[in-house]
Amino acid sequence: MLVAAAVCPCPPLLVPELAAGAAPELDPARAACADALGVLAAARPDLLVVVGPAEGPGRGPHPEGTRGSFRGFGVDLEVRLGRDTGTGAAGELPPSLAVAAWLLERAGWSGASVEGLGVGESLEPERCAAAGRDLAAQAGRVALLVMGDASAARTLKAPGYLDERAEPFDAGVARALAQADTSALMALDVEPAHELKASGRAPWQVLAGAAERAGLSGALLHDDAPYGVGYLVAAWS
C-alpha cells in the first residue's frame, strides 16, 4: 500500500548546471524538494516508484539502474535511477524522470529500490488511477515520487503565453495537494490541463489512484511560478 508520496516539479532548470546564472532563482524549490524526499525516506518504504510525464519511448516502466542524461539540454551530465544493478538496463529516462534521478542522487537516496514510470500526458484519468492502484499493490510499503509542473501560462512570457485560467487552475491543484484530496485531483480535466501545458495532470492522477484508501495527510511545501510556470512541491504521509 502507499505509505508516502512527494510531489515535485520537473523543469530541467532544477539542475543547477543547466540553469547557469539563473540557478539561485530555483533554490527555494530545490530545498522544498529535498524536504519532500525526506518525508519519503522517513516512511521507510520497501519500494519507491518515480512517476513523471513522458512522450514516445519514454512512456512505460523504467527499471532500477536505467540511465538518463541532460545532453539534449546542452550539458554533458548523466544520472541513474537508483542503484546500479549491473544489468545494463535498456532505454533512457525521459526528462522528468532524469530530473527525479538527479534529485534522488542529490539527496543521497540509499533506502528502498527505485523504479520509474513514464506516463503519457494525454492518458485518461481512470487509466491513470488504475496505474496508481497497481503501483500501490506492488509491495507492502510503497512510496511515490511524483514529478510534474502545473500550468505554463501564468505570464505573457510563459511558454503557453498568458491564460486567465492558469492561476485558478494552479490554485485548485495546490489546495488538493495540501489536503491530499484525491477526488479533487481526479476531477482535473484532460483538455484544460493540456491547453494550460500542465504536465503534472496525469502523474497527479496516478497518485490519486494509489492513495485512494491510504488515509494520508498532505502538506504543501512550495508554491511559486517563476518564468510563468507553476511549480508545486508537496508531501503526503
PDB file of C-alpha atoms in Angstrom:
ATOM      1  CA  MET A   1       0.000   0.000   0.000  1.00  0.00           C
ATOM      2  CA  LEU A   2       1.025   3.615  -0.386  1.00  0.00           C
ATOM      3  CA  VAL A   3       2.704   4.968   2.763  1.00  0.00           C
ATOM      4  CA  ALA A   4       4.089   8.295   1.493  1.00  0.00           C
ATOM      5  CA  ALA A   5       4.356  10.490  -1.570  1.00  0.00           C
ATOM      6  CA  ALA A   6       6.340  13.502  -2.660  1.00  0.00           C
ATOM      7  CA  VAL A   7       5.202  15.809  -5.447  1.00  0.00           C
ATOM      8  CA  CYS A   8       7.880  17.855  -7.220  1.00  0.00           C
ATOM      9  CA  PRO A   9       8.113  19.941 -10.396  1.00  0.00           C
ATOM     10  CA  CYS A  10      10.260  18.624 -13.211  1.00  0.00           C
ATOM     11  CA  PRO A  11      11.904  21.517 -15.083  1.00  0.00           C
ATOM     12  CA  PRO A  12      15.463  20.626 -16.121  1.00  0.00           C
ATOM     13  CA  LEU A  13      16.382  24.050 -14.684  1.00  0.00           C
ATOM     14  CA  LEU A  14      16.201  22.428 -11.242  1.00  0.00           C
ATOM     15  CA  VAL A  15      19.640  21.054 -12.114  1.00  0.00           C
ATOM     16  CA  PRO A  16      21.996  23.990 -11.397  1.00  0.00           C
ATOM     17  CA  GLU A  17      24.376  23.073 -14.215  1.00  0.00           C
ATOM     18  CA  LEU A  18      21.531  23.686 -16.664  1.00  0.00           C
ATOM     19  CA  ALA A  19      20.270  26.855 -15.012  1.00  0.00           C
ATOM     20  CA  ALA A  20      23.689  28.557 -15.041  1.00  0.00           C
ATOM     21  CA  GLY A  21      23.273  32.165 -13.852  1.00  0.00           C
ATOM     22  CA  ALA A  22      19.587  31.615 -13.061  1.00  0.00           C
ATOM     23  CA  ALA A  23      20.316  28.736 -10.656  1.00  0.00           C
ATOM     24  CA  PRO A  24      19.699  30.707  -7.404  1.00  0.00           C
ATOM     25  CA  GLU A  25      16.156  31.567  -8.509  1.00  0.00           C
ATOM     26  CA  LEU A  26      15.112  27.953  -8.004  1.00  0.00           C
ATOM     27  CA  ASP A  27      16.947  27.381  -4.719  1.00  0.00           C
ATOM     28  CA  PRO A  28      13.658  27.527  -2.727  1.00  0.00           C
ATOM     29  CA  ALA A  29      12.135  24.863  -4.988  1.00  0.00           C
ATOM     30  CA  ARG A  30      15.218  22.655  -4.631  1.00  0.00           C
ATOM     31  CA  ALA A  31      15.097  22.998  -0.851  1.00  0.00           C
ATOM     32  CA  ALA A  32      11.409  22.105  -0.774  1.00  0.00           C
ATOM     33  CA  CYS A  33      12.043  19.043  -2.951  1.00  0.00           C
ATOM     34  CA  ALA A  34      14.754  17.931  -0.523  1.00  0.00           C
ATOM     35  CA  ASP A  35      12.291  18.280   2.365  1.00  0.00           C
ATOM     36  CA  ALA A  36       9.686  16.234   0.471  1.00  0.00           C
ATOM     37  CA  LEU A  37      12.223  13.481  -0.203  1.00  0.00           C
ATOM     38  CA  GLY A  38      12.990  13.467   3.499  1.00  0.00           C
ATOM     39  CA  VAL A  39       9.362  12.562   4.150  1.00  0.00           C
ATOM     40  CA  LEU A  40       9.715   9.612   1.751  1.00  0.00           C
ATOM     41  CA  ALA A  41      12.859   8.391   3.489  1.00  0.00           C
ATOM     42  CA  ALA A  42      11.219   8.676   6.913  1.00  0.00           C
ATOM     43  CA  ALA A  43       8.374   6.431   5.744  1.00  0.00           C
ATOM     44  CA  ARG A  44      10.879   3.569   5.214  1.00  0.00           C
ATOM     45  CA  PRO A  45       9.242   2.186   2.066  1.00  0.00           C
ATOM     46  CA  ASP A  46      10.027  -1.188   0.553  1.00  0.00           C
ATOM     47  CA  LEU A  47       9.765   0.316  -2.938  1.00  0.00           C
ATOM     48  CA  LEU A  48       9.980   3.836  -4.347  1.00  0.00           C
ATOM     49  CA  VAL A  49       8.330   4.455  -7.707  1.00  0.00           C
ATOM     50  CA  VAL A  50       9.080   7.653  -9.608  1.00  0.00           C
ATOM     51  CA  VAL A  51       6.212   8.794 -11.842  1.00  0.00           C
ATOM     52  CA  GLY A  52       6.528  11.557 -14.420  1.00  0.00           C
ATOM     53  CA  PRO A  53       5.209  12.793 -17.763  1.00  0.00           C
ATOM     54  CA  ALA A  54       6.797  11.224 -20.807  1.00  0.00           C
ATOM     55  CA  GLU A  55       6.399  11.042 -24.542  1.00  0.00           C
ATOM     56  CA  GLY A  56       7.207   8.352 -27.106  1.00  0.00           C
ATOM     57  CA  PRO A  57       9.715   5.743 -25.956  1.00  0.00           C
ATOM     58  CA  GLY A  58       9.905   7.333 -22.501  1.00  0.00           C
ATOM     59  CA  ARG A  59       6.446   6.034 -21.618  1.00  0.00           C
ATOM     60  CA  GLY A  60       6.084   2.885 -19.559  1.00  0.00           C
ATOM     61  CA  PRO A  61       8.208   1.242 -16.852  1.00  0.00           C
ATOM     62  CA  HIS A  62      11.878   2.002 -16.270  1.00  0.00           C
ATOM     63  CA  PRO A  63      13.746  -0.492 -14.049  1.00  0.00           C
ATOM     64  CA  GLU A  64      16.258   0.454 -11.407  1.00  0.00           C
ATOM     65  CA  GLY A  65      19.615   1.307 -12.930  1.00  0.00           C
ATOM     66  CA  THR A  66      18.166   2.983 -16.041  1.00  0.00           C
ATOM     67  CA  ARG A  67      20.285   5.955 -17.026  1.00  0.00           C
ATOM     68  CA  GLY A  68      19.355   9.391 -18.253  1.00  0.00           C
ATOM     69  CA  SER A  69      21.240  12.467 -19.362  1.00  0.00           C
ATOM     70  CA  PHE A  70      20.848  16.181 -19.931  1.00  0.00           C
ATOM     71  CA  ARG A  71      22.879  16.287 -23.118  1.00  0.00           C
ATOM     72  CA  GLY A  72      19.733  17.283 -25.004  1.00  0.00           C
ATOM     73  CA  PHE A  73      19.759  20.467 -22.931  1.00  0.00           C
ATOM     74  CA  GLY A  74      23.386  21.251 -23.712  1.00  0.00           C
ATOM     75  CA  VAL A  75      25.022  19.817 -20.589  1.00  0.00           C
ATOM     76  CA  ASP A  76      27.039  16.596 -20.541  1.00  0.00           C
ATOM     77  CA  LEU A  77      25.596  15.289 -17.283  1.00  0.00           C
ATOM     78  CA  GLU A  78      24.372  11.737 -16.671  1.00  0.00           C
ATOM     79  CA  VAL A  79      22.143  10.355 -13.924  1.00  0.00           C
ATOM     80  CA  ARG A  80      20.966   6.903 -12.910  1.00  0.00           C
ATOM     81  CA  LEU A  81      17.672   5.797 -11.415  1.00  0.00           C
ATOM     82  CA  GLY A  82      18.567   4.235  -8.084  1.00  0.00           C
ATOM     83  CA  ARG A  83      21.365   1.736  -7.744  1.00  0.00           C
ATOM     84  CA  ASP A  84      23.487   0.261 -10.499  1.00  0.00           C
ATOM     85  CA  THR A  85      22.002  -3.208 -10.846  1.00  0.00           C
ATOM     86  CA  GLY A  86      24.695  -4.377 -13.229  1.00  0.00           C
ATOM     87  CA  THR A  87      22.100  -5.497 -15.748  1.00  0.00           C
ATOM     88  CA  GLY A  88      22.645  -2.660 -18.217  1.00  0.00           C
ATOM     89  CA  ALA A  89      19.013  -1.537 -18.257  1.00  0.00           C
ATOM     90  CA  ALA A  90      17.883  -0.722 -21.789  1.00  0.00           C
ATOM     91  CA  GLY A  91      16.407   2.599 -22.823  1.00  0.00           C
ATOM     92  CA  GLU A  92      16.880   6.067 -21.367  1.00  0.00           C
ATOM     93  CA  LEU A  93      14.952   8.025 -18.792  1.00  0.00           C
ATOM     94  CA  PRO A  94      12.603  10.717 -20.092  1.00  0.00           C
ATOM     95  CA  PRO A  95      13.497  14.232 -18.896  1.00  0.00           C
ATOM     96  CA  SER A  96      11.036  14.244 -15.989  1.00  0.00           C
ATOM     97  CA  LEU A  97      12.471  11.027 -14.559  1.00  0.00           C
ATOM     98  CA  ALA A  98      16.026  12.229 -15.211  1.00  0.00           C
ATOM     99  CA  VAL A  99      15.269  15.267 -13.022  1.00  0.00           C
ATOM    100  CA  ALA A 100      13.863  12.889 -10.380  1.00  0.00           C
ATOM    101  CA  ALA A 101      17.004  10.751 -10.560  1.00  0.00           C
ATOM    102  CA  TRP A 102      19.089  13.895 -10.053  1.00  0.00           C
ATOM    103  CA  LEU A 103      17.006  14.855  -7.010  1.00  0.00           C
ATOM    104  CA  LEU A 104      17.452  11.374  -5.530  1.00  0.00           C
ATOM    105  CA  GLU A 105      21.201  11.399  -6.144  1.00  0.00           C
ATOM    106  CA  ARG A 106      21.437  14.863  -4.603  1.00  0.00           C
ATOM    107  CA  ALA A 107      19.539  13.625  -1.546  1.00  0.00           C
ATOM    108  CA  GLY A 108      21.787  10.578  -1.237  1.00  0.00           C
ATOM    109  CA  TRP A 109      18.863   8.168  -1.542  1.00  0.00           C
ATOM    110  CA  SER A 110      20.002   4.766  -0.294  1.00  0.00           C
ATOM    111  CA  GLY A 111      16.846   3.218   1.061  1.00  0.00           C
ATOM    112  CA  ALA A 112      14.347   1.240  -0.939  1.00  0.00           C
ATOM    113  CA  SER A 113      14.868   0.112  -4.502  1.00  0.00           C
ATOM    114  CA  VAL A 114      13.700   2.597  -7.123  1.00  0.00           C
ATOM    115  CA  GLU A 115      11.640   2.084 -10.274  1.00  0.00           C
ATOM    116  CA  GLY A 116      10.238   4.577 -12.770  1.00  0.00           C
ATOM    117  CA  LEU A 117       7.022   5.001 -14.742  1.00  0.00           C
ATOM    118  CA  GLY A 118       6.677   7.414 -17.638  1.00  0.00           C
ATOM    119  CA  VAL A 119       3.053   8.456 -18.185  1.00  0.00           C
ATOM    120  CA  GLY A 120       1.679   9.912 -21.403  1.00  0.00           C
ATOM    121  CA  GLU A 121       0.325  13.394 -20.833  1.00  0.00           C
ATOM    122  CA  SER A 122      -2.931  12.518 -22.613  1.00  0.00           C
ATOM    123  CA  LEU A 123      -3.651   9.363 -20.593  1.00  0.00           C
ATOM    124  CA  GLU A 124      -7.268   9.294 -19.443  1.00  0.00           C
ATOM    125  CA  PRO A 125      -7.892   9.943 -15.725  1.00  0.00           C
ATOM    126  CA  GLU A 126      -9.288   6.495 -14.942  1.00  0.00           C
ATOM    127  CA  ARG A 127      -6.345   4.787 -16.621  1.00  0.00           C
ATOM    128  CA  CYS A 128      -4.019   6.984 -14.575  1.00  0.00           C
ATOM    129  CA  ALA A 129      -5.833   5.996 -11.395  1.00  0.00           C
ATOM    130  CA  ALA A 130      -5.727   2.312 -12.351  1.00  0.00           C
ATOM    131  CA  ALA A 131      -1.964   2.573 -12.870  1.00  0.00           C
ATOM    132  CA  GLY A 132      -1.685   4.136  -9.422  1.00  0.00           C
ATOM    133  CA  ARG A 133      -3.653   1.307  -7.817  1.00  0.00           C
ATOM    134  CA  ASP A 134      -1.341  -1.200  -9.479  1.00  0.00           C
ATOM    135  CA  LEU A 135       1.735   0.633  -8.180  1.00  0.00           C
ATOM    136  CA  ALA A 136       0.377   0.732  -4.625  1.00  0.00           C
ATOM    137  CA  ALA A 137      -0.117  -3.029  -4.726  1.00  0.00           C
ATOM    138  CA  GLN A 138       3.477  -3.824  -5.741  1.00  0.00           C
ATOM    139  CA  ALA A 139       4.866  -4.005  -2.195  1.00  0.00           C
ATOM    140  CA  GLY A 140       3.809  -3.833   1.425  1.00  0.00           C
ATOM    141  CA  ARG A 141       5.126  -0.265   1.761  1.00  0.00           C
ATOM    142  CA  VAL A 142       5.224   1.799  -1.420  1.00  0.00           C
ATOM    143  CA  ALA A 143       6.278   5.430  -1.779  1.00  0.00           C
ATOM    144  CA  LEU A 144       5.810   7.610  -4.858  1.00  0.00           C
ATOM    145  CA  LEU A 145       7.912  10.491  -6.136  1.00  0.00           C
ATOM    146  CA  VAL A 146       5.514  12.268  -8.486  1.00  0.00           C
ATOM    147  CA  MET A 147       7.027  14.685 -10.989  1.00  0.00           C
ATOM    148  CA  GLY A 148       5.121  17.284 -12.977  1.00  0.00           C
ATOM    149  CA  ASP A 149       4.621  21.005 -13.475  1.00  0.00           C
ATOM    150  CA  ALA A 150       1.437  22.996 -13.037  1.00  0.00           C
ATOM    151  CA  SER A 151       0.313  25.424 -15.743  1.00  0.00           C
ATOM    152  CA  ALA A 152       2.800  27.119 -18.064  1.00  0.00           C
ATOM    153  CA  ALA A 153       0.584  30.101 -18.805  1.00  0.00           C
ATOM    154  CA  ARG A 154       0.839  32.417 -15.822  1.00  0.00           C
ATOM    155  CA  THR A 155       2.526  35.389 -17.572  1.00  0.00           C
ATOM    156  CA  LEU A 156       2.937  36.918 -21.015  1.00  0.00           C
ATOM    157  CA  LYS A 157       6.432  35.420 -21.262  1.00  0.00           C
ATOM    158  CA  ALA A 158       5.389  31.939 -20.113  1.00  0.00           C
ATOM    159  CA  PRO A 159       5.756  29.042 -22.570  1.00  0.00           C
ATOM    160  CA  GLY A 160       1.979  28.973 -23.008  1.00  0.00           C
ATOM    161  CA  TYR A 161       1.567  32.774 -23.010  1.00  0.00           C
ATOM    162  CA  LEU A 162      -0.882  34.326 -20.544  1.00  0.00           C
ATOM    163  CA  ASP A 163      -4.120  32.429 -19.909  1.00  0.00           C
ATOM    164  CA  GLU A 164      -6.529  33.726 -17.266  1.00  0.00           C
ATOM    165  CA  ARG A 165      -7.476  30.143 -16.374  1.00  0.00           C
ATOM    166  CA  ALA A 166      -3.924  29.272 -15.309  1.00  0.00           C
ATOM    167  CA  GLU A 167      -3.805  30.859 -11.865  1.00  0.00           C
ATOM    168  CA  PRO A 168      -7.119  29.396 -10.614  1.00  0.00           C
ATOM    169  CA  PHE A 169      -6.165  26.006 -12.084  1.00  0.00           C
ATOM    170  CA  ASP A 170      -2.883  26.031 -10.174  1.00  0.00           C
ATOM    171  CA  ALA A 171      -4.595  27.231  -7.001  1.00  0.00           C
ATOM    172  CA  GLY A 172      -7.010  24.313  -7.173  1.00  0.00           C
ATOM    173  CA  VAL A 173      -4.177  21.830  -7.605  1.00  0.00           C
ATOM    174  CA  ALA A 174      -2.273  23.421  -4.715  1.00  0.00           C
ATOM    175  CA  ARG A 175      -5.320  23.018  -2.446  1.00  0.00           C
ATOM    176  CA  ALA A 176      -5.753  19.394  -3.494  1.00  0.00           C
ATOM    177  CA  LEU A 177      -2.096  18.603  -2.811  1.00  0.00           C
ATOM    178  CA  ALA A 178      -2.176  20.419   0.534  1.00  0.00           C
ATOM    179  CA  GLN A 179      -5.227  18.413   1.632  1.00  0.00           C
ATOM    180  CA  ALA A 180      -4.266  15.077  -0.011  1.00  0.00           C
ATOM    181  CA  ASP A 181      -7.623  15.399  -1.808  1.00  0.00           C
ATOM    182  CA  THR A 182      -7.661  12.530  -4.298  1.00  0.00           C
ATOM    183  CA  SER A 183     -11.164  13.382  -5.544  1.00  0.00           C
ATOM    184  CA  ALA A 184     -10.111  16.907  -6.485  1.00  0.00           C
ATOM    185  CA  LEU A 185      -7.094  15.575  -8.376  1.00  0.00           C
ATOM    186  CA  MET A 186      -9.276  13.067 -10.231  1.00  0.00           C
ATOM    187  CA  ALA A 187     -11.632  15.900 -11.216  1.00  0.00           C
ATOM    188  CA  LEU A 188      -8.933  17.626 -13.287  1.00  0.00           C
ATOM    189  CA  ASP A 189      -9.971  17.583 -16.945  1.00  0.00           C
ATOM    190  CA  VAL A 190      -7.560  16.434 -19.626  1.00  0.00           C
ATOM    191  CA  GLU A 191      -8.272  19.163 -22.179  1.00  0.00           C
ATOM    192  CA  PRO A 192      -7.911  22.265 -19.978  1.00  0.00           C
ATOM    193  CA  ALA A 193      -4.753  20.810 -18.428  1.00  0.00           C
ATOM    194  CA  HIS A 194      -3.359  20.211 -21.921  1.00  0.00           C
ATOM    195  CA  GLU A 195      -4.244  23.719 -23.053  1.00  0.00           C
ATOM    196  CA  LEU A 196      -2.531  25.176 -19.986  1.00  0.00           C
ATOM    197  CA  LYS A 197       0.506  22.920 -20.572  1.00  0.00           C
ATOM    198  CA  ALA A 198       0.192  21.403 -17.079  1.00  0.00           C
ATOM    199  CA  SER A 199       2.415  18.348 -17.453  1.00  0.00           C
ATOM    200  CA  GLY A 200       1.615  17.123 -13.935  1.00  0.00           C
ATOM    201  CA  ARG A 201      -2.042  16.291 -14.545  1.00  0.00           C
ATOM    202  CA  ALA A 202      -1.567  12.613 -15.441  1.00  0.00           C
ATOM    203  CA  PRO A 203       1.096  11.886 -12.770  1.00  0.00           C
ATOM    204  CA  TRP A 204      -1.064  13.590 -10.116  1.00  0.00           C
ATOM    205  CA  GLN A 205      -3.947  11.330 -11.087  1.00  0.00           C
ATOM    206  CA  VAL A 206      -1.687   8.286 -10.809  1.00  0.00           C
ATOM    207  CA  LEU A 207      -1.000   9.487  -7.274  1.00  0.00           C
ATOM    208  CA  ALA A 208      -4.738   9.881  -6.658  1.00  0.00           C
ATOM    209  CA  GLY A 209      -5.351   6.267  -7.647  1.00  0.00           C
ATOM    210  CA  ALA A 210      -2.502   4.991  -5.495  1.00  0.00           C
ATOM    211  CA  ALA A 211      -3.697   6.967  -2.465  1.00  0.00           C
ATOM    212  CA  GLU A 212      -7.421   6.161  -2.678  1.00  0.00           C
ATOM    213  CA  ARG A 213      -7.577   4.154   0.551  1.00  0.00           C
ATOM    214  CA  ALA A 214      -4.257   5.085   2.109  1.00  0.00           C
ATOM    215  CA  GLY A 215      -5.599   7.706   4.520  1.00  0.00           C
ATOM    216  CA  LEU A 216      -2.624  10.039   4.011  1.00  0.00           C
ATOM    217  CA  SER A 217      -2.462  13.680   5.053  1.00  0.00           C
ATOM    218  CA  GLY A 218      -0.873  16.352   2.887  1.00  0.00           C
ATOM    219  CA  ALA A 219       1.351  19.393   3.253  1.00  0.00           C
ATOM    220  CA  LEU A 220       2.123  21.986   0.590  1.00  0.00           C
ATOM    221  CA  LEU A 221       5.802  22.883   0.855  1.00  0.00           C
ATOM    222  CA  HIS A 222       6.270  25.249  -2.084  1.00  0.00           C
ATOM    223  CA  ASP A 223       4.047  27.209  -4.481  1.00  0.00           C
ATOM    224  CA  ASP A 224       5.634  29.608  -6.958  1.00  0.00           C
ATOM    225  CA  ALA A 225       5.545  30.443 -10.657  1.00  0.00           C
ATOM    226  CA  PRO A 226       8.943  31.649 -11.860  1.00  0.00           C
ATOM    227  CA  TYR A 227       9.087  32.082 -15.609  1.00  0.00           C
ATOM    228  CA  GLY A 228       5.267  31.900 -15.630  1.00  0.00           C
ATOM    229  CA  VAL A 229       5.232  28.160 -14.848  1.00  0.00           C
ATOM    230  CA  GLY A 230       3.595  26.783 -11.711  1.00  0.00           C
ATOM    231  CA  TYR A 231       5.997  24.796  -9.533  1.00  0.00           C
ATOM    232  CA  LEU A 232       4.344  22.942  -6.654  1.00  0.00           C
ATOM    233  CA  VAL A 233       6.022  20.789  -4.007  1.00  0.00           C
ATOM    234  CA  ALA A 234       4.016  18.687  -1.561  1.00  0.00           C
ATOM    235  CA  ALA A 235       4.460  15.752   0.778  1.00  0.00           C
ATOM    236  CA  TRP A 236       1.861  13.160   1.757  1.00  0.00           C
ATOM    237  CA  SER A 237       2.350  10.848   4.713  1.00  0.00           C
TER     238      SER A 237
END
